[in-house]
CSV table of C-alpha atoms in Angstrom, one decimal:
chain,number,residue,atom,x,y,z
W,1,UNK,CA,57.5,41.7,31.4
W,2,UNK,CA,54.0,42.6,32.9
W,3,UNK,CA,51.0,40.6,32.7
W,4,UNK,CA,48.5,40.6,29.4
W,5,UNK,CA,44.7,40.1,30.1
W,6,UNK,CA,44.5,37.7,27.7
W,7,UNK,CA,47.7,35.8,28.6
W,8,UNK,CA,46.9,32.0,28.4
W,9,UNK,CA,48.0,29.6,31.2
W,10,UNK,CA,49.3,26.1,31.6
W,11,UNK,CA,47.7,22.9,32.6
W,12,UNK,CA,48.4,21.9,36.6
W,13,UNK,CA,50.6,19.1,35.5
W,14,UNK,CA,52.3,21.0,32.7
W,15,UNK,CA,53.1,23.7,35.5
W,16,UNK,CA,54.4,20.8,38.0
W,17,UNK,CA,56.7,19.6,35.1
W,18,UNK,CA,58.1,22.9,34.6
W,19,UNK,CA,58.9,23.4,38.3
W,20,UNK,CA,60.3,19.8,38.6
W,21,UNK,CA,62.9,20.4,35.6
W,22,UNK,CA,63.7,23.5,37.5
W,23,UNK,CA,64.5,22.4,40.8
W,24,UNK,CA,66.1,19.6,39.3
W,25,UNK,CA,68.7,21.6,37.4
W,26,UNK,CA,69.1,24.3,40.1
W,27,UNK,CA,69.7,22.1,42.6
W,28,UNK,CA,72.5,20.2,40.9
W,29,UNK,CA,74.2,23.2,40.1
W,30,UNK,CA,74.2,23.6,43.9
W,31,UNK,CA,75.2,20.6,45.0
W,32,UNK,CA,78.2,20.3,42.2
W,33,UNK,CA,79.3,24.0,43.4
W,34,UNK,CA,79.6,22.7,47.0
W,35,UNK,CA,81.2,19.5,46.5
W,36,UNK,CA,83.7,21.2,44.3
W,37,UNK,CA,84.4,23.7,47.5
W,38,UNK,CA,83.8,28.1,47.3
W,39,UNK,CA,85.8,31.0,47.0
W,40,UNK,CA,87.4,33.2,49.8
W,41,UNK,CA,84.8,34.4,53.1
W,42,UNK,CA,84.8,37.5,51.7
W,43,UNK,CA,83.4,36.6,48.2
W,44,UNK,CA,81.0,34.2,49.8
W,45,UNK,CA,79.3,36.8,51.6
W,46,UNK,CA,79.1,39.1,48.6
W,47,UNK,CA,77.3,36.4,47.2
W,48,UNK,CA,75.1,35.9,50.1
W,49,UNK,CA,73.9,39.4,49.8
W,50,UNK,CA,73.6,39.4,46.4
W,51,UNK,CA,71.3,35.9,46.2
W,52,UNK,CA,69.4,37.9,48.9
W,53,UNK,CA,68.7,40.8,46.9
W,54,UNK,CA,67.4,38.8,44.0
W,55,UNK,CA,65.0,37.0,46.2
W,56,UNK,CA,63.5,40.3,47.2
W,57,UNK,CA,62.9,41.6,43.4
W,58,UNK,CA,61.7,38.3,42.4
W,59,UNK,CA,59.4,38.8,45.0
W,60,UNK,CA,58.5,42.3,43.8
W,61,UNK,CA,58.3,41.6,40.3
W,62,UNK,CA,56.0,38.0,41.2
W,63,UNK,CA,53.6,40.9,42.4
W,64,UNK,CA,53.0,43.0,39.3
W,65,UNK,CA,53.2,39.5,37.2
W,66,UNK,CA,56.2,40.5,36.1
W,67,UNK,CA,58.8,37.4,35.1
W,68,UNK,CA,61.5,38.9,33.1
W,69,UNK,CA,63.9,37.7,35.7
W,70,UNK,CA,63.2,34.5,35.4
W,71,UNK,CA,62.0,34.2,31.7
W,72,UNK,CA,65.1,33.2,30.0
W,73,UNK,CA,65.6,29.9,32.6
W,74,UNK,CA,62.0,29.0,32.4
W,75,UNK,CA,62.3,28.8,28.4
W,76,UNK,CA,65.5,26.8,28.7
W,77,UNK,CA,63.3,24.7,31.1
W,78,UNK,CA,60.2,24.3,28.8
W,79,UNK,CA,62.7,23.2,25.6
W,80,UNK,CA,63.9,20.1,28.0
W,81,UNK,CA,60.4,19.1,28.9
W,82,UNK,CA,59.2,19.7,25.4
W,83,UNK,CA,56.6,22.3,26.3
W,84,UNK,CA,56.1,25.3,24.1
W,85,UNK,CA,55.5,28.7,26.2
W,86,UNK,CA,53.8,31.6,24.3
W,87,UNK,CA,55.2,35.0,24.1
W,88,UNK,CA,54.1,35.8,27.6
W,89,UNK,CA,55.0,33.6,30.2
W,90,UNK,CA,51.7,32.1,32.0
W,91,UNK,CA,51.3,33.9,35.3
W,92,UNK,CA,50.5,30.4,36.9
W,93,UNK,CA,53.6,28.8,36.0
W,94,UNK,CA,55.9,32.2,36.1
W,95,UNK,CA,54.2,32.7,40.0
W,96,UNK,CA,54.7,29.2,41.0
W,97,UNK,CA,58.7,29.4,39.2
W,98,UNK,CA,59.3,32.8,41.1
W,99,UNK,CA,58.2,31.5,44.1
W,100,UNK,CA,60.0,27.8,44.0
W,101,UNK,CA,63.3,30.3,42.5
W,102,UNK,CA,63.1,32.5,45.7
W,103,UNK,CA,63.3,29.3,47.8
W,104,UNK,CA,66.2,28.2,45.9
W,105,UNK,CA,67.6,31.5,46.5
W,106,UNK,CA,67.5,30.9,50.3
W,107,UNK,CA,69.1,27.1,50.1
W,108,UNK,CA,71.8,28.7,48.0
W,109,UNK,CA,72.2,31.2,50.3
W,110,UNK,CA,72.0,28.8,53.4
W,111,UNK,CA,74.9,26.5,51.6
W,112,UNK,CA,77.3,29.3,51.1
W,113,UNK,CA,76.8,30.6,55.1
W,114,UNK,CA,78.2,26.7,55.5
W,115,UNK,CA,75.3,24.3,55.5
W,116,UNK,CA,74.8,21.2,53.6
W,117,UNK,CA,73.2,21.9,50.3
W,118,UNK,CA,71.3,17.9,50.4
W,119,UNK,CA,69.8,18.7,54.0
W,120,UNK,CA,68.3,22.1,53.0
W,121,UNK,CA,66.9,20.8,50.2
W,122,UNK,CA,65.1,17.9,51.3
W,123,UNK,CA,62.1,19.4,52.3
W,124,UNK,CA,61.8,21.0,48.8
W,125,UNK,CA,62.5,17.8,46.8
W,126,UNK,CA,59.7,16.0,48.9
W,127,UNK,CA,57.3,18.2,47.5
W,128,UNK,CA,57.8,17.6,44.3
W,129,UNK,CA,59.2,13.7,44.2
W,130,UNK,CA,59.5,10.4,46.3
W,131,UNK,CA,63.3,10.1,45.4
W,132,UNK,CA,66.3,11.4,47.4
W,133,UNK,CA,67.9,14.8,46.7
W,134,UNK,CA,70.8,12.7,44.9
W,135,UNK,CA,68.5,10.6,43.0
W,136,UNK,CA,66.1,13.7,42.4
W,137,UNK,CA,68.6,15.9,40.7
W,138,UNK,CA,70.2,12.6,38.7
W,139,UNK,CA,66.9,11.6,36.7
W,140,UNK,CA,65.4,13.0,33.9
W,141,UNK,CA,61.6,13.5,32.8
W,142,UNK,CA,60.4,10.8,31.0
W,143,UNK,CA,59.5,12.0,27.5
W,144,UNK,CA,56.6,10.7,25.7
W,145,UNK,CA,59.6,9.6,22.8
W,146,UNK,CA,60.8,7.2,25.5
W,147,UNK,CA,57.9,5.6,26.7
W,148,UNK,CA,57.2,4.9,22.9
W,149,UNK,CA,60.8,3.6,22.6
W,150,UNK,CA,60.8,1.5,25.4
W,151,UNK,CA,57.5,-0.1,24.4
W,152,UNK,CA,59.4,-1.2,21.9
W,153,UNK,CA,61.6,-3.2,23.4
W,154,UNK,CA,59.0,-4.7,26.0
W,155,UNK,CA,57.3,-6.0,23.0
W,156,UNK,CA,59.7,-6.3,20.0
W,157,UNK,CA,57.4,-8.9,17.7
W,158,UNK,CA,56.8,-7.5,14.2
W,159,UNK,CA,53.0,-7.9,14.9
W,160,UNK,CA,53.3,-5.6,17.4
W,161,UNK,CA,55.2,-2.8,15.9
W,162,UNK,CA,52.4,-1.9,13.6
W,163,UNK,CA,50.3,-0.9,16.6
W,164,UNK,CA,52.7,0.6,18.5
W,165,UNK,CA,53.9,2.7,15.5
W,166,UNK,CA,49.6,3.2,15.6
W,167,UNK,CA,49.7,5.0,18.5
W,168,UNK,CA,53.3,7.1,19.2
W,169,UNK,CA,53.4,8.8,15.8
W,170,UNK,CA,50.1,10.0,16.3
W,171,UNK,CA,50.8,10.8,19.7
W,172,UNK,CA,54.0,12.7,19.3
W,173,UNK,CA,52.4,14.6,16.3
W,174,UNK,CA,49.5,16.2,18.8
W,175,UNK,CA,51.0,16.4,22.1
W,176,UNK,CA,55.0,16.8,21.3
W,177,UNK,CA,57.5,14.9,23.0
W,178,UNK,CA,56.4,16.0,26.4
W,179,UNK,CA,56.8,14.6,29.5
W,180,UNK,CA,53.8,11.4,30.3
W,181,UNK,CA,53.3,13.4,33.5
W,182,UNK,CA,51.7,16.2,31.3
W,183,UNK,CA,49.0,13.7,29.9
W,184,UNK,CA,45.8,14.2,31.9
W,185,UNK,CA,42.9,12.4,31.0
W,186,UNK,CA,41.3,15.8,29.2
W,187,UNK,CA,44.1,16.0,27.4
W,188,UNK,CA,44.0,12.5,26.1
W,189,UNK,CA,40.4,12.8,25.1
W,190,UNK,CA,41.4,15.5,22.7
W,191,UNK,CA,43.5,13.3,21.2
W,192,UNK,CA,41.1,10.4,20.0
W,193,UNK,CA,39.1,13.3,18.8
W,194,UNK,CA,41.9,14.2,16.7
W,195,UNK,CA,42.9,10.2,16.4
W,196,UNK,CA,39.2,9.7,14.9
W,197,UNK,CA,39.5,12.1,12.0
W,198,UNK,CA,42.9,11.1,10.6
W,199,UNK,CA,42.5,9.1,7.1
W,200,UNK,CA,43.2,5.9,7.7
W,201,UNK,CA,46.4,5.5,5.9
W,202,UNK,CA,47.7,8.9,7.2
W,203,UNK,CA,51.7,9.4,6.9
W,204,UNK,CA,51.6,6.8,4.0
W,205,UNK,CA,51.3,9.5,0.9
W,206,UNK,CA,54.2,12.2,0.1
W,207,UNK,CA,54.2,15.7,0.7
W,208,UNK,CA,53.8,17.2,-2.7
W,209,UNK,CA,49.7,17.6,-3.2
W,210,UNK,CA,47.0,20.0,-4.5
W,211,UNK,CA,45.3,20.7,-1.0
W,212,UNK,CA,48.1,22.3,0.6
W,213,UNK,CA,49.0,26.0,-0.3
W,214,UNK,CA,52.6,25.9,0.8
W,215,UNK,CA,53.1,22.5,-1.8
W,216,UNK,CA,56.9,22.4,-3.2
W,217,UNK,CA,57.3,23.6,-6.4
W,218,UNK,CA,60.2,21.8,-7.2
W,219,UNK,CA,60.2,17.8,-8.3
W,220,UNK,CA,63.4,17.2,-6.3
W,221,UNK,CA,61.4,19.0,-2.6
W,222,UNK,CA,59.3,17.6,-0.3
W,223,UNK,CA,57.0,19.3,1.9
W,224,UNK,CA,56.9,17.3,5.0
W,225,UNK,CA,52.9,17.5,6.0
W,226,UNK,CA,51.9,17.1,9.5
W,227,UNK,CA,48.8,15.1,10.9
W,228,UNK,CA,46.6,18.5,11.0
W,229,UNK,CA,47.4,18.8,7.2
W,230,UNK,CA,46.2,15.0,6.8
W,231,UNK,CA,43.3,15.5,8.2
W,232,UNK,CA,42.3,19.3,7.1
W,233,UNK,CA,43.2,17.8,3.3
W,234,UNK,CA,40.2,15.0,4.0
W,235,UNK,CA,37.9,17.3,5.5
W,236,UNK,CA,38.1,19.4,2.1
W,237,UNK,CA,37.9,16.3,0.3
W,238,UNK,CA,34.6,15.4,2.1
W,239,UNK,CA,33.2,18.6,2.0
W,240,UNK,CA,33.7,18.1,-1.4
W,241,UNK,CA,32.0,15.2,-1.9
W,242,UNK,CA,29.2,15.8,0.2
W,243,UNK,CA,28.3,19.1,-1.8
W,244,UNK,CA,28.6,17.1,-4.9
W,245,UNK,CA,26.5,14.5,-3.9
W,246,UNK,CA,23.4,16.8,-1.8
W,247,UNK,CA,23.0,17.8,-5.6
W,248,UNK,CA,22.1,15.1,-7.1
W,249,UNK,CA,18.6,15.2,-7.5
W,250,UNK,CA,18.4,12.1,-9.2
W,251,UNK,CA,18.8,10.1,-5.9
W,252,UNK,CA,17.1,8.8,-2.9
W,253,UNK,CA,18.0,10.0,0.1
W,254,UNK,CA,19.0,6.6,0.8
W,255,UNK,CA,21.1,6.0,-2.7
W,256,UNK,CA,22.6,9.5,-1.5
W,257,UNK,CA,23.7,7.8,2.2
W,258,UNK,CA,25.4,4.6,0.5
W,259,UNK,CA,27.4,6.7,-2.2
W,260,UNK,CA,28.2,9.2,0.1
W,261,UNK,CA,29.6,6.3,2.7
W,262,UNK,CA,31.4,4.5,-0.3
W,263,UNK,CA,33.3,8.0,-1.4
W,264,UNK,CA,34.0,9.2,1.8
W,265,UNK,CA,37.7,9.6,3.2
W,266,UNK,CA,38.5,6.1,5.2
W,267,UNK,CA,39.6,7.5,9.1
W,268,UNK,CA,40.8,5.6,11.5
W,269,UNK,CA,39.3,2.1,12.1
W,270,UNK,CA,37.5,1.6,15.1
W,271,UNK,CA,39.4,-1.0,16.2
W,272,UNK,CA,42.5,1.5,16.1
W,273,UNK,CA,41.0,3.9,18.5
W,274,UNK,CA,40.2,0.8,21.2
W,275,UNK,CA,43.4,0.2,21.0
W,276,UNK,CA,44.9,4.0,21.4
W,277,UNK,CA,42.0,4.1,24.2
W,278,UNK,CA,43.0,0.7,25.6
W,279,UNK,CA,46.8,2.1,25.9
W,280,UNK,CA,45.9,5.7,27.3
W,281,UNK,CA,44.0,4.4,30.2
């Protein structure tokens, strides 16, 4: 697939996560294929030649922007990281994946001409993590569902669970479940911009309502509305509101200020935000 002008790219730690899934399930493939023993000499260096020969056209393909070698693995990648990729794979993650692929090409390569598959990948492993090879390929990303979970169990008082819930279903509904490596400190200031418009008892009212143009019209359905529905529903509320109320002549500008601040959707409190703040930082 060649490049687009206009194709978007990925965040540095976005990219990084992308290239850590893939070296991580690359390299266990490897390492399982070893241990388990290969074929006959003959087969072993038909596959030498072969991995060779895809290390080349990655190459040439890496060069035009071209990533349909790799595309299908790097989707399956972003799924288990919880990263959506557009329709055109990013040229700064697809360069960096061709690039860390064609080096993976060359350890494969290495452990089928007889060397140890743990050794030649050390130095690729310490780029990207502190752990051993073994350890490397044997974790998992940590998801921002499981940091959320596990803050449950660190603090399981009911007090506590209204806050946490205050934070992770928010969070979840504007990043995904993505990996907490992903969340840079731009991206988390998004997010309390989003966090400040949402009504205050958003996720507390059902799914059937007048604002939303895809409403069910069955009794028995349910239209399950995200947090940008929540908060695009208020906006038109306020909107709204505010028109109604610059019309009344009849009113100070002051009389207008108080009934507008009485009728106005309730967003988050204040207090809410410290804390998402609080637990971001």
């Amino acid at each position: 697939m060649a490049t687009n002008a206009t194709r978007p790219t990925l965040t540095p730690e976005e990219v990084q996560a992308h290239l850590k899934e893939l070296l991580r399930a690359e390299l266990n493939r490897i390492i399982q294929e070893q241990d388990l023993g290969h074929a006959g000499i003959e087969d072993l260096d038909d596959r030498i030649a072969k991995l060779e020969a895809k290390a080349d056209l990655l190459r040439r393909d890496a060069r035009q922007n071209d990533f349909g070698e790799i595309e299908g693995v790097l989707r399956v990648v972003a799924a288990r990281v919880g990263v959506s990729l557009p329709d055109d794979i990013p040229v700064n993650l697809g360069r960096s994946a061709a690039n860390l692929m064609r080096e993976l090409r060359g350890v494969e390569a290495d452990v089928l001409d007889g060397c140890d598959a743990r050794s030649e990948a050390a130095p690729l492993v310490a780029r990207h993590s502190e752990l051993s090879v073994d350890e490397f390929v044997q974790s998992e990303p940590v998801l921002l569902s499981a940091a959320w979970g596990k803050t449950f169990e660190l603090y399981p008082t009911k007090s506590m669970k209204g806050n946490i819930d205050a934070i992770g279903k928010p969070a979840i509904a504007f990043f995904g479940d993505v990996p907490i490596s992903t969340l840079t400190k731009d991206r988390q200031k998004d997010f309390f911009l989003f966090a400040s418009r949402l009504p205050r008892n958003h996720g507390k009212t059902h799914g059937k309502n007048r604002f939303h143009p895809d409403q069910p019209k069955s009794r028995d359905a349910k239209y399950e509305r995200t947090k940008a529905d929540e908060i695009a529903e208020a906006d038109e509320k306020d909107e709204a509101v505010t028109e109604e109320i610059r019309g009344m002549e009849n009113l100070s500008n002051a009389e207008k200020r108080a009934l507008l601040a009485d009728r106005l959707t309730p967003r988050l409190t204040l207090q809410t935000l410290k804390l998402l703040i609080s637990t971001q930082n």
